[in-house]
Amino acid sequence: VESMHAVLTLLLQVGVILAVSRLVGLSFRRIQQPQVMGEMVAGILLGPSFFGWVAPALSAQLFPPASLSALQALSQTGLVLFMFLVGVELDPKLLRGRGETAVLTSHASIVAPFFLGSALALYLYPRLSDDSVHFTGFALFMGAAMSVTAFPVLARILTERNLLNILQQSSINA
């Protein structure tokens, strides 16, 4: 009975997340923004910083703390599968002759978010942390968190805008 309740809770969570993400994502697409940005906003809206603040009892009922580990495991699995599919669609022939560009782009997509996240730590550290956390660790965490999340978002935007296929077509025609 307990495991059935856990499965039903997970299915309800996934259903709500998919529905809200789809609605907000499509509204972002209507205003000519990447759908993935709307989906990220949907995540913020469903998270503790908004939904948990506006309707804490309903948020706790829909996302009880005991269920979050299963939801997180499922979300990580989805991210791994998405990145796998992006990798499957990417033709390695595209990188021939574009090695320097690929390296520069990959480094920039990691370094820029890292520095921006570290700079954001200057603002967030006094507001979110205390003396038990060293600023250096906080800044490194913020930088790493921004760097790690930037790549899947970039891959999603490229996929959504059909830019991976455009790159493949241009390399075939060249």
CSV table of C-alpha atoms in Angstrom, one decimal:
chain,number,residue,atom,x,y,z
A,1,VAL,CA,0.0,0.0,0.0
A,2,GLU,CA,2.8,2.4,0.9
A,3,SER,CA,4.7,1.7,-2.4
A,4,MET,CA,1.5,2.1,-4.4
A,5,HIS,CA,1.0,5.5,-2.7
A,6,ALA,CA,4.6,6.5,-3.5
A,7,VAL,CA,4.1,5.5,-7.2
A,8,LEU,CA,0.8,7.4,-7.4
A,9,THR,CA,2.4,10.5,-5.8
A,10,LEU,CA,5.3,10.3,-8.3
A,11,LEU,CA,2.9,10.0,-11.2
A,12,LEU,CA,0.8,13.0,-10.0
A,13,GLN,CA,4.0,15.0,-9.5
A,14,VAL,CA,5.2,14.2,-13.0
A,15,GLY,CA,1.8,15.0,-14.5
A,16,VAL,CA,1.6,18.4,-12.8
A,17,ILE,CA,5.2,19.2,-13.8
A,18,LEU,CA,4.7,18.2,-17.4
A,19,ALA,CA,1.4,20.1,-17.7
A,20,VAL,CA,2.7,23.3,-16.1
A,21,SER,CA,6.0,23.1,-18.0
A,22,ARG,CA,4.2,22.7,-21.2
A,23,LEU,CA,1.8,25.6,-20.6
A,24,VAL,CA,4.5,28.0,-19.5
A,25,GLY,CA,6.9,26.8,-22.2
A,26,LEU,CA,4.3,27.3,-24.9
A,27,SER,CA,3.6,30.8,-23.6
A,28,PHE,CA,7.3,31.6,-23.8
A,29,ARG,CA,7.4,30.3,-27.4
A,30,ARG,CA,4.5,32.6,-28.3
A,31,ILE,CA,6.7,35.6,-27.2
A,32,GLN,CA,9.6,34.3,-29.4
A,33,GLN,CA,11.6,32.9,-26.4
A,34,PRO,CA,13.1,29.4,-26.2
A,35,GLN,CA,10.5,27.0,-24.8
A,36,VAL,CA,13.1,25.7,-22.4
A,37,MET,CA,13.3,29.1,-20.7
A,38,GLY,CA,9.5,28.9,-20.0
A,39,GLU,CA,10.0,25.4,-18.6
A,40,MET,CA,12.6,26.6,-16.2
A,41,VAL,CA,10.3,29.4,-15.1
A,42,ALA,CA,7.6,26.7,-14.6
A,43,GLY,CA,10.1,24.9,-12.3
A,44,ILE,CA,10.6,28.0,-10.3
A,45,LEU,CA,6.8,28.5,-10.1
A,46,LEU,CA,6.3,24.9,-8.8
A,47,GLY,CA,9.2,25.1,-6.4
A,48,PRO,CA,9.4,26.1,-2.8
A,49,SER,CA,10.3,29.7,-3.7
A,50,PHE,CA,6.9,30.4,-5.3
A,51,PHE,CA,4.4,27.5,-4.9
A,52,GLY,CA,5.8,26.7,-1.4
A,53,TRP,CA,5.5,30.3,-0.5
A,54,VAL,CA,2.0,31.0,-2.0
A,55,ALA,CA,0.4,27.7,-1.0
A,56,PRO,CA,2.6,25.9,1.5
A,57,ALA,CA,0.1,23.3,2.5
A,58,LEU,CA,-0.8,22.4,-1.1
A,59,SER,CA,2.9,22.4,-2.0
A,60,ALA,CA,3.7,20.1,0.9
A,61,GLN,CA,0.8,17.8,-0.1
A,62,LEU,CA,1.9,17.6,-3.8
A,63,PHE,CA,5.6,17.5,-3.1
A,64,PRO,CA,6.1,15.8,0.3
A,65,PRO,CA,9.7,15.7,1.4
A,66,ALA,CA,9.7,11.9,1.5
A,67,SER,CA,8.8,11.7,-2.2
A,68,LEU,CA,11.5,14.1,-3.5
A,69,SER,CA,14.3,11.6,-3.8
A,70,ALA,CA,12.3,9.5,-6.3
A,71,LEU,CA,11.4,12.6,-8.3
A,72,GLN,CA,15.0,13.7,-8.3
A,73,ALA,CA,16.2,10.3,-9.5
A,74,LEU,CA,13.6,10.3,-12.3
A,75,SER,CA,14.6,13.9,-13.3
A,76,GLN,CA,18.3,12.9,-13.4
A,77,THR,CA,17.4,9.9,-15.6
A,78,GLY,CA,15.5,12.1,-17.9
A,79,LEU,CA,18.4,14.5,-18.2
A,80,VAL,CA,20.8,11.7,-19.0
A,81,LEU,CA,18.5,10.3,-21.7
A,82,PHE,CA,18.1,13.8,-23.2
A,83,MET,CA,21.9,14.4,-23.3
A,84,PHE,CA,22.3,10.9,-24.8
A,85,LEU,CA,19.8,11.7,-27.6
A,86,VAL,CA,21.5,15.0,-28.3
A,87,GLY,CA,24.8,13.1,-28.6
A,88,VAL,CA,23.2,10.5,-30.9
A,89,GLU,CA,21.9,13.3,-33.2
A,90,LEU,CA,25.2,15.1,-33.4
A,91,ASP,CA,27.3,14.1,-36.3
A,92,PRO,CA,31.0,13.9,-35.4
A,93,LYS,CA,31.8,14.9,-39.0
A,94,LEU,CA,30.6,18.4,-38.1
A,95,LEU,CA,33.6,18.9,-35.8
A,96,ARG,CA,36.1,18.2,-38.6
A,97,GLY,CA,37.8,21.5,-39.5
A,98,ARG,CA,35.9,23.2,-36.7
A,99,GLY,CA,38.0,21.9,-33.8
A,100,GLU,CA,39.1,25.4,-32.6
A,101,THR,CA,35.6,26.8,-32.8
A,102,ALA,CA,34.2,23.8,-31.0
A,103,VAL,CA,36.8,24.0,-28.2
A,104,LEU,CA,36.3,27.8,-27.9
A,105,THR,CA,32.5,27.4,-27.8
A,106,SER,CA,32.6,24.6,-25.2
A,107,HIS,CA,35.0,26.5,-23.0
A,108,ALA,CA,33.0,29.7,-23.3
A,109,SER,CA,29.8,27.9,-22.4
A,110,ILE,CA,31.4,26.7,-19.2
A,111,VAL,CA,33.7,29.5,-18.2
A,112,ALA,CA,31.2,32.4,-18.8
A,113,PRO,CA,28.5,30.9,-16.6
A,114,PHE,CA,31.1,29.9,-14.0
A,115,PHE,CA,32.3,33.5,-13.7
A,116,LEU,CA,28.8,34.9,-13.7
A,117,GLY,CA,27.7,32.4,-11.0
A,118,SER,CA,30.8,33.3,-8.9
A,119,ALA,CA,30.0,37.0,-9.4
A,120,LEU,CA,26.4,36.4,-8.3
A,121,ALA,CA,27.8,34.8,-5.1
A,122,LEU,CA,29.0,38.3,-4.1
A,123,TYR,CA,25.3,39.4,-4.0
A,124,LEU,CA,23.8,36.2,-2.6
A,125,TYR,CA,26.4,35.2,0.0
A,126,PRO,CA,25.4,37.8,2.6
A,127,ARG,CA,21.7,37.1,2.0
A,128,LEU,CA,21.7,33.3,1.9
A,129,SER,CA,24.7,32.1,3.9
A,130,ASP,CA,26.2,32.5,7.4
A,131,ASP,CA,29.6,32.3,9.0
A,132,SER,CA,29.6,28.5,8.9
A,133,VAL,CA,30.1,28.6,5.1
A,134,HIS,CA,33.3,30.1,3.6
A,135,PHE,CA,32.7,32.6,0.8
A,136,THR,CA,35.2,30.7,-1.4
A,137,GLY,CA,33.2,27.5,-1.2
A,138,PHE,CA,30.0,29.3,-1.7
A,139,ALA,CA,31.3,31.1,-4.8
A,140,LEU,CA,32.8,27.9,-6.3
A,141,PHE,CA,29.5,26.1,-5.7
A,142,MET,CA,27.5,28.9,-7.4
A,143,GLY,CA,30.0,29.0,-10.4
A,144,ALA,CA,29.9,25.2,-10.8
A,145,ALA,CA,26.1,25.1,-10.5
A,146,MET,CA,25.7,27.7,-13.2
A,147,SER,CA,28.3,25.9,-15.5
A,148,VAL,CA,26.8,22.5,-15.1
A,149,THR,CA,23.2,23.6,-15.9
A,150,ALA,CA,24.2,25.9,-18.8
A,151,PHE,CA,25.2,23.0,-21.1
A,152,PRO,CA,21.9,21.1,-21.1
A,153,VAL,CA,20.0,24.3,-21.6
A,154,LEU,CA,22.2,25.3,-24.5
A,155,ALA,CA,21.7,21.8,-26.0
A,156,ARG,CA,18.0,22.1,-25.6
A,157,ILE,CA,17.9,25.5,-27.2
A,158,LEU,CA,19.9,24.2,-30.2
A,159,THR,CA,17.6,21.2,-30.5
A,160,GLU,CA,14.5,23.3,-30.2
A,161,ARG,CA,15.6,25.9,-32.7
A,162,ASN,CA,16.6,23.1,-35.1
A,163,LEU,CA,20.2,24.5,-35.1
A,164,LEU,CA,21.8,21.0,-34.8
A,165,ASN,CA,20.1,19.9,-38.1
A,166,ILE,CA,21.0,23.2,-39.8
A,167,LEU,CA,24.6,22.7,-38.8
A,168,GLN,CA,24.5,19.1,-40.2
A,169,GLN,CA,23.0,20.3,-43.5
A,170,SER,CA,25.5,23.1,-43.9
A,171,SER,CA,28.4,20.7,-43.4
A,172,ILE,CA,26.9,18.2,-45.9
A,173,ASN,CA,26.5,21.0,-48.5
A,174,ALA,CA,30.0,22.4,-47.8
